[in-house]
Amino acid sequence: MNTVYIEHNPFIVDTKFLINGKVPSDASPLARLKGSRIQEWVENIFHELSSLFNGDNDFHVNFKGVESDYLDVLKTAEQARSEGMKIKLKWEKSSPTEQRLEKVKKLIDAAKEKDRFSDFINKNDAIKKSLDDAFDRDFEVCVVATMSSGKSTLINAMLGDDLLPAANEATTATIFKIMDKKVPEKGFSAKCYNHDGVLIDSSDVVSLPKLQDWNAQSETRLIAIEGNILAITDRLDVRLILTDTPGPNNSRNEEHQRATMKYIQDSYSNPLILYVLNAQSLGVNDDSNLLRLVSEAMKASGMQSRDRFIFVVNKMDVFDPEIENISSVLDRVREYLNHHGIVNPLICPVSANLTRLIRKPSDQHTRKERSNYNEMADLFTEEASMNLLQYMPVTSRVKRLLDAKKMTPLMLSSGLPAVEVMIDEYIDKYNLPHRLKRAYDAVNKAIEAGLNSAELDVEIENNQHEIESIKKEIENLEKRHAKSLETASYKKKLEQSGIVLPAEIVSSLNKLQIKGDDFIRNMGGQFRSADASKEEAQQKLEWAAKEIQGRRLELINSYERIFIEAQDLIRDNLKIEYEKHIAEIFEDVADLKLPILEGIKKSTTDIPFNVSLDAEDVRQKKVISGTHEVSTSKWYNPFSWGSTVTVNDYKTINYVDLNEVWRQRVHEIEVAFRQLLGAAKEELSSTKEKLLNEYLKFVAVEFDAKFVELIQSLKNKIGSREDCEKAVKEAKELQVWINKFKLDLDSTLQV
């Protein structure tokens, strides 16, 4: 038996391996896993070990880490056992993330009170932003669905209040954001915003009629609601935000449609997506584009890419288990998702309406609700197969948390409470560790800057005998600094180096162009068919227009993401150049303040795709409409008397040559897609000069001032014995304090 020790720290993203008591060599395949999150490699770990041991599949694994990571190892181990491997698994438990996050917050608060060190946090915009992000309590769950899925009912069930209008989602163009706020009094407050983000109305205690009124107004873009989300446990470090998006079939506002797509495409923030399906009516056309995006997002990287999509199959209460097996219904859902390229989805069957009615006080039930509740209560109580929890892909941790909630069997059977606890599990597994990592990285930058500053002062004391040499070096620095301000030659050098527009960005843009070309080519294949009627052609064109619109919005989101990536890459490249530029004199300067690139959407226009048929598209031809018998009897030929022949009847019909219709339109579609790419490149080209000029301005102005300040400070310290001794004393004290602070920080994050 081979012994394997795995210690994974999700807070600093580090893994330690011991194989039969020895650390793997740098050449080992395990070495490349060291700095990656466990969810990126855990599914293949036992196959990696099998390969490492030349096919020996007998392992004793000791895992040390947090519970959510252990459960991923356990799941993988169970899969490996089903394939014939022998695996014994032991877990060494680690303390929860929330406790660590609170300790780090207290450490940082104490650091901000420390004279001199606080400057390295408060005066560094990048560090401040990272810390703000890390301690931002908001966690967003986006609810996505097509028409008639019962999405509003599901959200109302989670709220424990019939607050959202249960309107036909196709007519709802408003985004609802519900922010959890645990308050003693019952009820929700709300604010209504227009398309410019201007507050147009508000209510301290909002009602359903008021929300219906706001939702019906065309100027309404966003309704922000705040109150107690009953289903969510109060947490010190997390505030849940439920975002209810308009369906993909909404036509009132394409920006809302794009926003829904953007949540799915967001592989940076990785928001949790509740994708609500109607168990009765799968295969709605409007699902296809979104599900394709989901499929691509789930294949992006590792387990988190899949875990952030929960497919909630609603309206399970409509099925009669005596007629249709519930497992068969879910198999149909799985088959439907597989058809759209979604493999191993998290499928959660629920009856949101049952959950809603259980949570709603019985004395507030309408007559119809009382009847529905009694019928569902009987069904879910009497039929064991209607206990939806048994079909859920829940972990042992979710089961334990559900048990702790002491819910009734009927409530658990409705399925939705398990989904709510899965949200909680996702937060523990991904959101909190990511936030803790951001805080740790930000504080480490402040620590590094502080130690660099203190070390510089201590070096003055250590080199007192070289004061004259230091003075001479200062003079040389001042000369080099003056020369560095020749911005024209420096700018030319940067442009020649290609630092302004990284090759990765050019490659990403080209890949998007290829993707667009492939889409158009595949779309054309749908039109290479037999002639069609005018109605059939119109339907096909409308379908194509919808698909093209979806792809256009997807491309805009992709271009926006590329702009963000471009900004980060350019900033990183310029920072490297900056560090080279100032050598090692001023490494603790604040991060560059580069402008945020504006979104690509401002430079894009609607694709001018014609979805109506032109008069010249409709042609005429003769087709066989039937047959009739024609006599061939000739009076002069007795042998032909009584004989007939079958003759075709012809009629004139209207028809559409689909291939010709596409040929006439494909050019304008190709042009429009290329114009979109051209707009993106043009936007990058027009802003790269701004980026470069901002950087040069920084070097010439902000760096100039700080450089002069630094040089003057050095001159004072080496010129005055008293100033030198004071600075050295403070520096040594700062070094001691920072080193202790770092030890406390590191110990807080150890598993």
JSON list of C-alpha atoms in Angstrom, two decimals, residues 25 124 132-133 141 176-177 201 203 219 264 270 274 364 385 415 479 487 509 524 612 614 645 662 675 711 734 738 741:
[
{"chain": "A", "resi": 25, "resn": "SER", "atom": "CA", "xyz": [10.81, 15.95, -6.92]},
{"chain": "A", "resi": 124, "resn": "ASN", "atom": "CA", "xyz": [-1.77, 52.56, -1.81]},
{"chain": "A", "resi": 132, "resn": "ASP", "atom": "CA", "xyz": [-12.26, 46.53, 0.10]},
{"chain": "A", "resi": 133, "resn": "ASP", "atom": "CA", "xyz": [-13.01, 43.65, -2.29]},
{"chain": "A", "resi": 141, "resn": "VAL", "atom": "CA", "xyz": [-26.77, 34.65, -6.73]},
{"chain": "A", "resi": 176, "resn": "PHE", "atom": "CA", "xyz": [-34.80, 42.86, -9.35]},
{"chain": "A", "resi": 177, "resn": "LYS", "atom": "CA", "xyz": [-32.01, 42.78, -6.76]},
{"chain": "A", "resi": 201, "resn": "ASP", "atom": "CA", "xyz": [-39.25, 56.32, -6.41]},
{"chain": "A", "resi": 203, "resn": "SER", "atom": "CA", "xyz": [-40.84, 52.85, -0.37]},
{"chain": "A", "resi": 219, "resn": "GLU", "atom": "CA", "xyz": [-38.53, 53.76, -17.64]},
{"chain": "A", "resi": 264, "resn": "ILE", "atom": "CA", "xyz": [-22.99, 33.28, -17.15]},
{"chain": "A", "resi": 270, "resn": "ASN", "atom": "CA", "xyz": [-17.80, 33.20, -10.70]},
{"chain": "A", "resi": 274, "resn": "LEU", "atom": "CA", "xyz": [-29.61, 29.15, -10.34]},
{"chain": "A", "resi": 364, "resn": "GLN", "atom": "CA", "xyz": [-53.11, 34.15, 4.60]},
{"chain": "A", "resi": 385, "resn": "SER", "atom": "CA", "xyz": [-41.06, 8.85, -4.60]},
{"chain": "A", "resi": 415, "resn": "GLY", "atom": "CA", "xyz": [-36.49, 20.19, -2.45]},
{"chain": "A", "resi": 479, "resn": "LYS", "atom": "CA", "xyz": [21.26, 62.92, -12.91]},
{"chain": "A", "resi": 487, "resn": "THR", "atom": "CA", "xyz": [9.66, 61.33, -22.27]},
{"chain": "A", "resi": 509, "resn": "LEU", "atom": "CA", "xyz": [-9.36, 39.18, -30.64]},
{"chain": "A", "resi": 524, "resn": "GLY", "atom": "CA", "xyz": [-25.47, 29.02, -43.42]},
{"chain": "A", "resi": 612, "resn": "SER", "atom": "CA", "xyz": [-38.76, 40.16, -42.91]},
{"chain": "A", "resi": 614, "resn": "ASP", "atom": "CA", "xyz": [-38.58, 41.21, -49.35]},
{"chain": "A", "resi": 645, "resn": "VAL", "atom": "CA", "xyz": [-53.72, 7.73, -68.96]},
{"chain": "A", "resi": 662, "resn": "TRP", "atom": "CA", "xyz": [-29.04, 33.31, -47.12]},
{"chain": "A", "resi": 675, "resn": "GLN", "atom": "CA", "xyz": [-17.32, 45.74, -37.89]},
{"chain": "A", "resi": 711, "resn": "ILE", "atom": "CA", "xyz": [16.27, 61.92, -2.10]},
{"chain": "A", "resi": 734, "resn": "LEU", "atom": "CA", "xyz": [9.04, 48.90, 12.50]},
{"chain": "A", "resi": 738, "resn": "ILE", "atom": "CA", "xyz": [6.10, 43.98, 10.82]},
{"chain": "A", "resi": 741, "resn": "PHE", "atom": "CA", "xyz": [2.56, 40.97, 12.26]}
]
